[in-house]
Amino acid sequence: MDDLEGRPNRRPSRSSIGGINKECMKRLFGLETEYGITVDGVEKMDVVEESMQLIRCYQQGDFIPLWDYELENPRKDVRGFEVDELLNDIDEKVHLQKDRKRKVPFKELKSDLIIYNGARFYNDHTHPEYSTGECLSLFELVAQDRAGERIVDVCAKRRTEMLSAGTVRMYKNNTDFEGHSYGCHENYLMSRSVPFDRIVKGLLPFFVTRQIFSGAGKMGVERGDKASIFQLSQRSEFFEVIASVDTMHKRPLVNTRDEPHANPDKYRRLHVIVGDSNMSEYITALKVGTAALVVELIERDVLPDITLKDPISALKNIARDQSYQWLVEIDRKSDRLIPAVEIQRAYLDLARRQFSGEDRETDWVLGAWQDVLDGLESNPMGLVGTVDWVTKKWLLDCFCESEGLDPEKPDDLVWLQSQDLEYHNVDREEGLYNLMESQGKMVRLLEDDEIARAMATPPSDTRAYFRGTCLEKFGSDVKSINWDRIVFSNNGKQRSVDLKDMVDLEKVKRYNEVLDRSETLDEFLNSL
Amino acid sequence: MIKDSVELERRTKRVGPKDTGPNDGDEGPSRPDVDRPDTQDLLKRMRRVDPNQARRYRQRTGE
């Protein structure tokens, strides 16, 4: 079994710190992935307990709760108010009532771990969640995200060894096909000075149509009139409002949570919840890369003149459109329907004019964006091995034909949904995506050893390095930790290091250099 | 992360849609040209998937 503990000699050189790395995008971003969890071969399972135990399998020693919850407030809305509570659906309200009777303390239940690679790994609402450390490089982010899959897989195998019966299975997907969704959230640091209305205006047409390449695909419809069709996206039918602070019920296209995890006078953290978990490295990079460029367009106030007539309906209709024309009604007098591909091209054209030649990763995004849109327009199924939904659909079509299945028959539909689920199984020998990958059928951006390295190595040029390395060097003195603060115990006193401004490259360079050269905690804290 | 130009070249290689062969005349997208042996391996694995797995897979709502 793989070793999960970090090793100092795995750390790479940090040659790009401080200066502008011309090969990387210059936007700070990260991914949070909630995993589905089950235990095969047992009658009943407690998902809360299993999720907690799975996280604990990461480390060999006793669990020491370090995560600092003081700085978290998901109820604060960027529009200038705070809600009393976040919304939950009826099922979840019942579950939460039962949860209140549990005797496990909150911090034990959450089981927050911080990994040497700068990631947060914890039990979030019964789902093991892996949040990558902050990245400046798109390809580094893909490596950190995939490292999360490997870590989750290793923990599942360890947990299985501990169980008297059953096998723990972990899925990087977003649904149980019965109306319960869980997320893959994206985070983009952006300027606080941008008016919120402009953010919404700029994001809506992009997010609604992005699923044509970023959707992970789903067999069946879960909400409203159920149908046995294949949808582009796992999550699209779960969105009900344009903008709100909620994430679990009445989900918004634009989430208004105001938790910048950086200097709130200068920055917002755009917290994106309208996206699927992707297995394809290429699509993970394209999903984040294109969104990062759109955020930049919004900051520059260079946006296409497109307003959707009904963004919520359009999101659902695109996901369900079996013709692959993906026509969208826009808010103009002509009532013209325009293809989603055309809307994406409007963003791409502006992005190309503004950002072409800025850095190598941006140029990769611009090229890949065009290639995928061209492919979707001319022959979507030609993108097998690149786009998740296309690859999954091809697999299901092959299986349907081979076994003579009829999706209109309930049992056959469930069998196809079982195959859908297996596409997302993170087990490297069992998962269908992983089998495709091992056969060389998926486009890769990374070598396997780069993913293995990212399991214990932080991105070198952000505060993720600072967080992970502080734990590695001075872990026994760390009292609490969060994205933007670390508290140390030093000579009987508590010393807090504020990381809110450590999104500035010069500060990152200085802090990380101090950390590297410091032999003792005293020397380190006194040099900051 | 990006160590040398050879590696960067690999990563920045553009990936377009694959050749798909002639359309069989049906409406909609044509079938991709994937080697038969690999397809057989995939189908073999897919036949091992429990047909009722999705029915048993129940999660709680997340974010």
Coordinates of C-alpha atoms in Angstrom, one line a residue:
Chain A
M1 CA 0.0 0.0 0.0
D2 CA 1.2 3.5 -0.8
D3 CA 2.8 5.5 1.9
L4 CA 0.9 8.7 2.8
E5 CA 3.2 10.4 5.1
G6 CA 5.3 13.2 3.7
R7 CA 9.0 12.9 3.3
P8 CA 11.2 16.0 3.3
N9 CA 13.3 14.8 0.4
R10 CA 10.3 14.9 -1.9
R11 CA 10.2 18.6 -1.8
P12 CA 11.1 20.2 -5.2
S13 CA 13.1 23.4 -5.7
R14 CA 11.1 26.6 -5.5
S15 CA 12.7 28.4 -8.3
S16 CA 9.6 30.3 -9.4
I17 CA 8.8 31.8 -6.0
G18 CA 8.5 35.6 -5.9
G19 CA 8.9 36.4 -9.5
I20 CA 6.2 36.2 -12.0
N21 CA 6.3 32.7 -13.4
K22 CA 5.7 33.2 -17.0
E23 CA 4.6 29.7 -17.5
C24 CA 1.7 29.8 -15.0
M25 CA -1.6 31.6 -14.9
K26 CA -1.5 34.4 -12.4
R27 CA -4.7 33.7 -10.6
L28 CA -4.8 32.0 -7.2
F29 CA -7.3 29.1 -7.3
G30 CA -8.2 25.8 -5.7
L31 CA -10.6 22.9 -5.8
E32 CA -12.8 21.3 -3.1
T33 CA -14.2 17.9 -3.8
E34 CA -16.8 16.0 -1.7
Y35 CA -16.6 12.3 -2.3
G36 CA -19.4 9.8 -2.2
I37 CA -18.8 6.9 0.2
T38 CA -20.3 3.5 0.6
V39 CA -19.4 0.1 2.0
D40 CA -20.1 -2.8 -0.3
G41 CA -21.2 -6.1 1.2
V42 CA -22.9 -4.9 4.4
E43 CA -26.6 -4.4 5.1
K44 CA -26.3 -1.0 6.7
M45 CA -23.7 1.7 7.1
D46 CA -23.5 4.9 9.0
V47 CA -22.1 7.4 6.5
V48 CA -21.2 9.9 9.2
E49 CA -19.1 7.4 11.1
E50 CA -17.6 5.9 7.9
S51 CA -16.7 9.3 6.6
M52 CA -15.0 10.2 9.8
Q53 CA -13.2 6.9 10.0
L54 CA -12.0 7.2 6.5
I55 CA -10.3 10.5 7.2
R56 CA -8.7 9.1 10.3
C57 CA -7.1 6.4 8.1
Y58 CA -4.8 9.0 6.6
Q59 CA -2.6 9.1 9.6
Q60 CA -1.2 6.3 11.7
G61 CA -1.1 8.2 15.0
D62 CA -3.8 9.7 17.3
F63 CA -6.0 12.4 15.8
I64 CA -5.2 15.9 17.1
P65 CA -7.8 18.5 16.1
L66 CA -5.9 21.6 14.8
W67 CA -8.4 23.2 12.4
D68 CA -9.3 26.7 13.5
Y69 CA -13.1 27.2 13.0
E70 CA -13.1 30.7 14.5
L71 CA -12.3 32.3 11.2
E72 CA -15.1 30.5 9.3
N73 CA -18.5 32.0 8.7
P74 CA -20.4 30.5 5.7
R75 CA -23.5 32.5 6.5
K76 CA -22.0 35.9 5.6
D77 CA -23.3 37.2 2.3
V78 CA -21.1 39.2 -0.1
R79 CA -24.1 41.5 -0.6
G80 CA -23.7 42.9 2.9
F81 CA -25.7 40.8 5.3
E82 CA -25.6 37.6 7.2
V83 CA -28.3 34.9 7.2
D84 CA -29.5 33.2 10.4
E85 CA -29.0 29.8 9.0
L86 CA -28.3 28.0 5.7
L87 CA -31.1 26.1 4.0
N88 CA -31.4 22.3 4.1
D89 CA -33.7 20.0 2.2
I90 CA -36.3 17.9 4.1
D91 CA -34.2 14.7 4.1
E92 CA -31.2 16.5 5.5
K93 CA -33.3 18.2 8.2
V94 CA -34.3 14.7 9.5
H95 CA -30.7 13.5 9.4
L96 CA -29.5 16.6 11.2
Q97 CA -31.9 16.0 14.0
K98 CA -30.5 12.5 14.5
D99 CA -26.9 13.9 14.2
R100 CA -27.6 16.1 17.2
K101 CA -28.0 13.0 19.4
R102 CA -24.5 11.8 18.5
K103 CA -22.1 11.9 21.4
V104 CA -19.0 12.6 19.2
P105 CA -17.8 16.1 19.7
F106 CA -17.9 18.5 16.7
K107 CA -14.2 18.6 16.1
E108 CA -13.9 14.8 16.4
L109 CA -16.7 14.4 13.9
K110 CA -15.2 16.8 11.4
S111 CA -11.8 15.1 11.8
D112 CA -10.0 18.0 10.0
L113 CA -6.5 17.1 8.8
I114 CA -4.0 19.3 7.1
I115 CA -1.7 17.5 4.8
Y116 CA 1.9 18.3 4.1
N117 CA 0.9 19.2 0.6
G118 CA -1.1 22.1 2.0
A119 CA -4.5 20.5 1.5
R120 CA -7.4 20.2 3.9
F121 CA -8.9 16.7 4.3
Y122 CA -12.0 16.3 6.5
N123 CA -15.5 15.1 7.0
D124 CA -17.9 17.7 5.5
H125 CA -21.6 16.9 5.9
T126 CA -20.9 13.1 5.8
H127 CA -18.7 13.4 2.7
P128 CA -15.0 13.1 2.9
E129 CA -13.8 16.3 1.4
Y130 CA -10.4 17.0 -0.1
S131 CA -9.6 20.7 -0.6
T132 CA -6.4 21.4 -2.5
G133 CA -3.9 23.9 -1.3
E134 CA -3.9 27.2 -3.2
C135 CA -2.3 27.0 -6.6
L136 CA -1.0 29.5 -9.2
S137 CA -0.3 26.9 -11.8
L138 CA -3.2 25.2 -13.6
F139 CA -1.3 22.0 -14.1
E140 CA -0.1 22.0 -10.5
L141 CA -3.8 22.3 -9.5
V142 CA -4.7 19.3 -11.6
A143 CA -1.9 17.3 -9.9
Q144 CA -3.0 18.4 -6.4
D145 CA -6.6 17.5 -7.3
R146 CA -5.6 14.0 -8.5
A147 CA -3.4 13.6 -5.5
G148 CA -6.7 13.9 -3.5
E149 CA -8.1 10.9 -5.5
R150 CA -5.1 8.8 -4.6
I151 CA -5.2 9.8 -0.9
V152 CA -8.9 8.9 -0.7
D153 CA -8.2 5.6 -2.4
V154 CA -5.4 4.7 0.0
C155 CA -7.6 5.6 3.0
A156 CA -10.5 3.5 1.6
K157 CA -8.2 0.5 1.3
R158 CA -6.9 1.0 4.9
R159 CA -10.4 1.3 6.2
T160 CA -11.4 -1.8 4.4
E161 CA -8.6 -3.7 6.1
M162 CA -10.0 -2.5 9.5
L163 CA -13.6 -3.7 8.8
S164 CA -14.7 -7.2 9.7
A165 CA -16.9 -7.2 6.6
G166 CA -17.4 -5.2 3.4
T167 CA -15.3 -3.1 1.1
V168 CA -15.1 0.7 1.3
R169 CA -15.8 2.3 -2.1
M170 CA -15.2 6.0 -2.9
Y171 CA -16.6 7.9 -5.8
K172 CA -15.6 11.3 -7.2
N173 CA -19.1 12.1 -8.4
N174 CA -21.9 14.4 -7.4
T175 CA -25.1 12.4 -7.0
D176 CA -26.7 9.2 -5.7
F177 CA -29.3 9.2 -8.5
E178 CA -32.1 9.8 -5.9
G179 CA -32.0 13.5 -5.4
H180 CA -29.0 13.9 -3.1
S181 CA -26.1 15.9 -4.6
Y182 CA -22.7 16.9 -3.2
G183 CA -20.3 19.2 -4.7
C184 CA -17.0 20.0 -6.4
H185 CA -16.4 23.7 -5.7
E186 CA -13.9 25.9 -7.4
N187 CA -12.3 29.0 -5.7
Y188 CA -10.8 32.0 -7.5
L189 CA -9.3 34.9 -5.7
M190 CA -10.4 38.2 -7.3
S191 CA -10.4 41.9 -6.6
R192 CA -12.9 43.1 -4.0
S193 CA -13.4 46.3 -6.0
V194 CA -15.4 44.6 -8.8
P195 CA -19.1 45.4 -8.4
F196 CA -21.1 42.3 -7.6
D197 CA -23.7 42.9 -10.4
R198 CA -20.9 42.8 -12.9
I199 CA -19.7 39.5 -11.5
V200 CA -23.2 38.0 -11.9
K201 CA -23.7 39.4 -15.4
G202 CA -20.3 38.1 -16.5
L203 CA -20.6 34.6 -15.0
L204 CA -24.2 33.6 -15.8
P205 CA -23.9 32.9 -19.6
F206 CA -20.5 31.3 -19.1
F207 CA -21.5 29.0 -16.2
V208 CA -24.8 28.0 -17.8
T209 CA -23.1 26.9 -21.1
R210 CA -19.8 25.6 -19.7
Q211 CA -21.3 22.2 -19.0
I212 CA -21.1 21.3 -22.7
F213 CA -17.4 20.5 -22.1
S214 CA -17.1 20.4 -18.3
G215 CA -20.1 18.2 -17.5
A216 CA -19.3 14.7 -16.1
G217 CA -22.5 13.2 -17.6
K218 CA -25.3 11.4 -15.8
M219 CA -27.7 8.6 -16.6
G220 CA -31.2 9.6 -15.8
V221 CA -33.1 12.5 -14.3
E222 CA -33.6 12.7 -10.6
R223 CA -35.9 15.7 -10.0
G224 CA -39.3 16.5 -11.3
D225 CA -40.5 14.2 -14.1
K226 CA -38.0 11.4 -14.0
A227 CA -36.7 10.2 -17.4
S228 CA -34.2 7.7 -18.7
I229 CA -32.1 10.1 -20.7
F230 CA -28.4 10.8 -20.5
Q231 CA -27.6 14.3 -19.2
L232 CA -24.5 16.3 -19.8
S233 CA -24.1 17.2 -16.2
Q234 CA -24.5 15.6 -12.8
R235 CA -25.3 18.8 -11.0
S236 CA -27.4 21.0 -13.4
E237 CA -30.8 19.9 -12.2
F238 CA -29.9 20.9 -8.6
F239 CA -29.8 24.6 -9.2
E240 CA -32.8 26.8 -8.5
V241 CA -31.9 30.4 -8.0
I242 CA -29.5 33.0 -9.6
A243 CA -27.6 34.1 -6.5
S244 CA -27.6 33.2 -2.8
V245 CA -25.4 32.2 0.1
D246 CA -26.8 28.6 0.2
T247 CA -25.1 25.6 -1.0
M248 CA -27.2 22.6 0.1
H249 CA -30.7 23.6 -0.8
K250 CA -32.1 26.0 -3.4
R251 CA -28.6 26.1 -4.8
P252 CA -27.6 29.3 -6.7
L253 CA -25.7 29.7 -10.0
V254 CA -23.6 32.3 -8.2
N255 CA -22.8 31.6 -4.6
T256 CA -22.6 34.8 -2.5
R257 CA -20.6 33.4 0.5
D258 CA -18.3 36.1 1.7
E259 CA -15.2 34.2 3.1
P260 CA -12.2 35.6 1.2
H261 CA -9.6 33.8 3.3
A262 CA -7.5 36.8 2.4
N263 CA -7.5 40.5 3.2
P264 CA -11.2 41.3 2.9
D265 CA -10.5 45.0 1.9
K266 CA -8.7 43.9 -1.2
Y267 CA -10.1 40.5 -2.2
R268 CA -13.1 38.3 -2.8
R269 CA -13.0 34.6 -3.1
L270 CA -15.3 33.6 -5.9
H271 CA -16.8 30.3 -4.5
V272 CA -18.2 28.4 -7.5
I273 CA -20.6 25.6 -6.8
V274 CA -22.1 25.1 -10.2
G275 CA -19.8 22.5 -11.6
D276 CA -19.2 18.7 -11.7
S277 CA -16.4 16.7 -10.3
N278 CA -14.2 15.8 -13.3
M279 CA -12.1 12.7 -13.8
S280 CA -10.5 13.9 -17.0
E281 CA -7.3 15.8 -16.3
Y282 CA -7.8 17.8 -19.5
I283 CA -11.3 18.9 -18.5
T284 CA -10.3 19.8 -14.9
A285 CA -7.7 22.1 -16.4
L286 CA -10.0 23.5 -19.0
K287 CA -12.9 24.0 -16.5
V288 CA -10.7 26.0 -14.1
G289 CA -8.5 27.6 -16.8
T290 CA -11.5 29.0 -18.7
A291 CA -13.2 30.2 -15.5
A292 CA -10.0 31.9 -14.4
L293 CA -9.9 33.8 -17.7
V294 CA -13.5 34.8 -17.4
V295 CA -12.8 36.2 -13.9
E296 CA -10.1 38.2 -15.4
L297 CA -12.5 39.5 -18.1
I298 CA -14.9 40.5 -15.4
E299 CA -12.2 42.4 -13.5
R300 CA -11.3 44.2 -16.7
D301 CA -15.0 44.8 -17.5
V302 CA -14.6 43.3 -20.9
L303 CA -17.6 41.0 -21.3
P304 CA -19.8 39.7 -24.2
D305 CA -23.1 41.5 -24.6
I306 CA -25.2 38.4 -23.7
T307 CA -28.0 38.1 -21.2
L308 CA -29.8 34.9 -20.8
K309 CA -33.6 35.1 -20.7
D310 CA -33.9 32.3 -18.0
P311 CA -30.5 31.0 -16.8
I312 CA -32.0 28.3 -14.5
S313 CA -34.1 26.8 -17.2
A314 CA -31.3 27.1 -19.7
L315 CA -28.9 25.2 -17.4
K316 CA -31.4 22.3 -17.2
N317 CA -32.4 22.4 -20.8
I318 CA -28.8 22.2 -22.0
A319 CA -28.1 19.3 -19.8
R320 CA -31.1 17.4 -21.1
D321 CA -30.9 18.3 -24.8
Q322 CA -30.5 15.0 -26.7
S323 CA -30.0 16.8 -30.0
Y324 CA -26.7 18.3 -28.9
Q325 CA -27.7 21.7 -30.4
W326 CA -27.8 23.2 -26.9
L327 CA -29.9 26.2 -28.0
V328 CA -30.3 29.0 -25.4
E329 CA -32.9 31.8 -25.3
I330 CA -31.2 35.2 -24.9
D331 CA -32.8 38.4 -23.7
R332 CA -33.1 40.3 -26.9
K333 CA -36.0 41.7 -28.9
S334 CA -35.5 39.1 -31.6
D335 CA -36.0 36.2 -29.3
R336 CA -33.3 34.4 -31.2
L337 CA -32.0 31.1 -29.9
I338 CA -28.3 30.8 -30.0
P339 CA -26.2 27.7 -29.5
A340 CA -24.2 27.3 -26.2
V341 CA -21.1 26.8 -28.3
E342 CA -21.6 30.3 -29.7
I343 CA -21.8 31.8 -26.3
Q344 CA -18.6 30.0 -25.2
R345 CA -17.0 31.3 -28.4
A346 CA -17.9 34.9 -27.5
Y347 CA -16.0 34.5 -24.2
L348 CA -13.1 32.7 -25.9
D349 CA -12.8 35.5 -28.6
L350 CA -12.6 38.2 -25.9
A351 CA -10.2 36.1 -23.8
R352 CA -7.9 35.5 -26.8
R353 CA -7.8 39.2 -27.6
Q354 CA -7.0 40.1 -24.0
F355 CA -4.7 37.3 -22.9
S356 CA -3.0 35.6 -25.8
G357 CA 0.7 35.3 -25.2
E358 CA 0.5 36.2 -21.5
D359 CA 1.9 32.9 -20.3
R360 CA 2.2 29.3 -21.5
E361 CA -0.7 28.0 -19.4
T362 CA -3.1 30.7 -20.6
D363 CA -2.1 29.9 -24.2
W364 CA -2.8 26.2 -23.5
V365 CA -6.3 27.1 -22.2
L366 CA -7.1 29.2 -25.2
G367 CA -6.0 26.5 -27.6
A368 CA -7.8 23.7 -25.7
W369 CA -11.0 25.8 -25.4
Q370 CA -11.1 26.3 -29.1
D371 CA -10.3 22.7 -29.9
V372 CA -13.1 21.4 -27.6
L373 CA -15.7 23.9 -28.9
D374 CA -14.7 22.9 -32.5
G375 CA -15.1 19.3 -31.6
L376 CA -18.5 19.8 -29.9
E377 CA -19.8 21.7 -32.9
S378 CA -18.6 19.2 -35.5
N379 CA -18.7 15.8 -33.8
P380 CA -19.2 15.6 -30.0
M381 CA -18.6 11.9 -29.8
G382 CA -15.2 12.5 -31.3
L383 CA -14.2 13.8 -27.9
V384 CA -14.1 10.3 -26.3
G385 CA -11.1 10.3 -24.1
T386 CA -11.1 14.0 -23.6
V387 CA -14.5 15.1 -22.3
D388 CA -16.0 13.2 -19.3
W389 CA -19.6 13.2 -20.4
V390 CA -18.7 12.1 -23.9
T391 CA -16.5 9.3 -22.6
K392 CA -19.1 8.1 -20.2
K393 CA -21.8 8.2 -22.8
W394 CA -19.7 6.2 -25.2
L395 CA -19.1 3.6 -22.5
L396 CA -22.8 3.4 -21.7
D397 CA -23.7 3.1 -25.3
C398 CA -21.2 0.3 -25.9
F399 CA -22.6 -1.5 -22.9
C400 CA -26.2 -1.0 -23.8
E401 CA -25.6 -2.4 -27.3
S402 CA -23.5 -5.3 -26.0
E403 CA -26.0 -6.4 -23.4
G404 CA -29.2 -5.4 -25.3
L405 CA -30.3 -3.0 -22.5
D406 CA -33.3 -0.7 -22.8
P407 CA -33.0 2.4 -20.6
E408 CA -36.7 2.7 -20.5
K409 CA -36.9 -0.5 -18.4
P410 CA -36.3 0.4 -14.7
D411 CA -33.8 -2.4 -14.0
D412 CA -31.8 -1.6 -17.1
L413 CA -31.7 2.0 -16.2
V414 CA -30.3 1.2 -12.7
W415 CA -27.7 -1.1 -14.3
L416 CA -26.6 1.8 -16.5
Q417 CA -26.5 4.1 -13.5
S418 CA -24.3 1.6 -11.8
Q419 CA -21.9 1.8 -14.7
D420 CA -22.2 5.6 -14.5
L421 CA -21.2 5.4 -10.8
E422 CA -18.2 3.1 -11.6
Y423 CA -16.8 5.7 -14.0
H424 CA -16.1 7.7 -10.8
N425 CA -14.7 4.9 -8.6
V426 CA -11.3 6.2 -7.5
D427 CA -10.0 2.6 -7.1
R428 CA -7.2 2.4 -9.7
E429 CA -7.9 -1.2 -10.6
E430 CA -11.7 -1.0 -10.5
G431 CA -12.8 2.4 -11.7
L432 CA -14.0 2.6 -15.3
Y433 CA -12.3 6.0 -15.8
N434 CA -9.1 4.6 -14.4
L435 CA -9.3 1.6 -16.7
M436 CA -9.7 3.9 -19.7
E437 CA -6.7 5.8 -18.5
S438 CA -4.6 2.7 -18.0
Q439 CA -5.4 1.7 -21.5
G440 CA -4.1 5.0 -22.8
K441 CA -7.6 6.0 -23.9
M442 CA -7.7 9.3 -21.9
V443 CA -5.8 12.4 -22.7
R444 CA -3.3 13.0 -19.9
L445 CA -1.6 16.2 -18.7
L446 CA 0.4 14.6 -15.9
E447 CA 2.7 11.6 -15.4
D448 CA 1.7 9.3 -12.6
D449 CA 4.8 10.2 -10.6
E450 CA 3.8 13.8 -10.6
I451 CA 0.5 12.9 -8.9
A452 CA 2.4 10.7 -6.4
R453 CA 4.7 13.6 -5.6
A454 CA 1.7 16.0 -5.1
M455 CA 0.3 13.7 -2.4
A456 CA 2.9 15.0 0.0
T457 CA 4.4 18.1 -1.7
P458 CA 2.7 21.5 -1.7
P459 CA 2.5 23.9 -4.6
S460 CA 5.9 25.7 -4.3
D461 CA 4.8 29.2 -5.0
T462 CA 1.8 29.9 -2.7
R463 CA 1.0 29.9 1.0
A464 CA 0.1 26.2 0.7
Y465 CA 3.9 25.7 0.9
F466 CA 4.0 27.7 4.0
R467 CA 1.1 25.8 5.6
G468 CA 2.4 22.4 4.7
T469 CA 6.0 23.1 5.6
C470 CA 5.1 24.7 8.9
L471 CA 3.4 21.5 9.9
E472 CA 6.3 19.4 8.7
K473 CA 9.0 21.4 10.4
F474 CA 7.2 22.7 13.5
G475 CA 4.1 20.5 13.7
S476 CA 4.4 19.8 17.4
D477 CA 4.2 23.5 18.1
V478 CA 1.2 24.3 15.9
K479 CA -1.9 24.9 18.1
S480 CA -4.4 25.7 15.3
I481 CA -4.4 26.3 11.6
N482 CA -6.7 27.7 9.0
W483 CA -6.3 28.9 5.4
D484 CA -5.3 32.3 6.6
R485 CA -3.8 31.9 10.0
I486 CA -1.5 29.6 11.9
V487 CA -1.2 29.8 15.7
F488 CA 2.0 28.4 17.4
S489 CA 2.8 27.7 21.0
N490 CA 6.1 29.3 21.7
N491 CA 7.8 29.5 25.1
G492 CA 4.5 29.3 26.9
K493 CA 2.8 31.9 24.8
Q494 CA 0.6 31.7 21.7
R495 CA 2.0 33.4 18.6
S496 CA -0.3 33.9 15.7
V497 CA 0.9 34.3 12.1
D498 CA -1.7 36.1 9.9
L499 CA -1.6 34.8 6.3
K500 CA -4.4 37.0 4.9
D501 CA -1.9 39.1 2.9
M502 CA 0.1 36.0 1.9
V503 CA -1.5 36.0 -1.5
D504 CA 0.9 38.6 -2.6
L505 CA 3.8 37.1 -4.5
E506 CA 6.5 39.1 -2.6
K507 CA 5.1 38.2 0.7
V508 CA 4.9 34.5 -0.3
K509 CA 8.5 34.7 -1.3
R510 CA 9.6 36.3 1.9
Y511 CA 7.7 34.1 4.2
N512 CA 8.6 30.9 2.5
E513 CA 12.3 31.8 2.4
V514 CA 12.2 32.6 6.1
L515 CA 10.6 29.3 6.8
D516 CA 13.2 27.4 4.7
R517 CA 16.2 29.0 6.4
S518 CA 14.9 28.8 10.0
E519 CA 16.3 26.1 12.2
T520 CA 14.1 26.8 15.2
L521 CA 10.6 28.1 15.9
D522 CA 12.1 31.1 17.7
E523 CA 14.2 32.0 14.8
F524 CA 11.3 31.5 12.4
L525 CA 8.8 33.6 14.3
N526 CA 11.2 36.4 15.1
S527 CA 12.3 36.7 11.4
L528 CA 8.8 37.1 10.0
Chain B
M1 CA 6.1 21.8 -11.7
I2 CA 7.1 22.4 -15.3
K3 CA 10.7 21.3 -15.4
D4 CA 11.8 21.6 -19.0
S5 CA 10.8 22.5 -22.4
V6 CA 10.2 18.9 -23.5
E7 CA 7.7 18.5 -20.7
L8 CA 6.0 21.7 -21.4
E9 CA 5.7 20.7 -25.1
R10 CA 3.9 17.6 -24.1
R11 CA 1.5 19.4 -21.8
T12 CA 0.8 22.2 -24.2
K13 CA 0.1 19.9 -27.1
R14 CA -3.3 20.7 -28.5
V15 CA -5.8 17.9 -28.5
G16 CA -8.5 18.0 -31.1
P17 CA -11.4 15.7 -31.7
K18 CA -10.4 12.3 -32.9
D19 CA -11.1 10.9 -36.3
T20 CA -14.2 9.0 -36.1
G21 CA -14.7 7.3 -39.4
P22 CA -17.7 7.4 -41.6
N23 CA -21.1 8.1 -40.1
D24 CA -23.4 5.2 -40.4
G25 CA -26.2 7.4 -41.6
D26 CA -28.1 7.7 -38.3
E27 CA -28.8 11.1 -36.9
G28 CA -26.7 12.3 -34.1
P29 CA -23.0 11.8 -33.3
S30 CA -21.0 9.0 -34.9
R31 CA -19.3 6.3 -32.9
P32 CA -15.7 6.8 -32.1
D33 CA -13.0 4.6 -33.6
V34 CA -11.8 2.6 -30.6
D35 CA -9.8 -0.6 -30.9
R36 CA -11.9 -3.6 -30.5
P37 CA -9.6 -5.4 -27.9
D38 CA -9.7 -2.5 -25.5
T39 CA -13.5 -2.2 -25.9
Q40 CA -13.7 -5.9 -25.0
D41 CA -11.6 -5.3 -21.9
L42 CA -13.9 -2.5 -20.9
L43 CA -17.0 -4.5 -21.5
K44 CA -15.6 -7.4 -19.5
R45 CA -15.1 -5.1 -16.6
M46 CA -18.5 -3.5 -17.0
R47 CA -20.2 -6.9 -16.9
R48 CA -18.7 -7.4 -13.4
V49 CA -20.4 -4.3 -12.1
D50 CA -23.3 -5.2 -9.8
P51 CA -26.5 -4.2 -11.7
N52 CA -28.1 -3.0 -8.5
Q53 CA -25.1 -1.0 -7.2
A54 CA -26.7 2.3 -8.0
R55 CA -29.9 1.3 -6.2
R56 CA -28.0 0.6 -3.0
Y57 CA -25.8 3.7 -3.3
R58 CA -27.5 6.3 -1.1
Q59 CA -25.8 9.5 0.1
R60 CA -26.8 12.5 2.1
T61 CA -27.0 15.9 0.6
G62 CA -23.7 17.7 0.5
E63 CA -22.8 21.2 -0.5

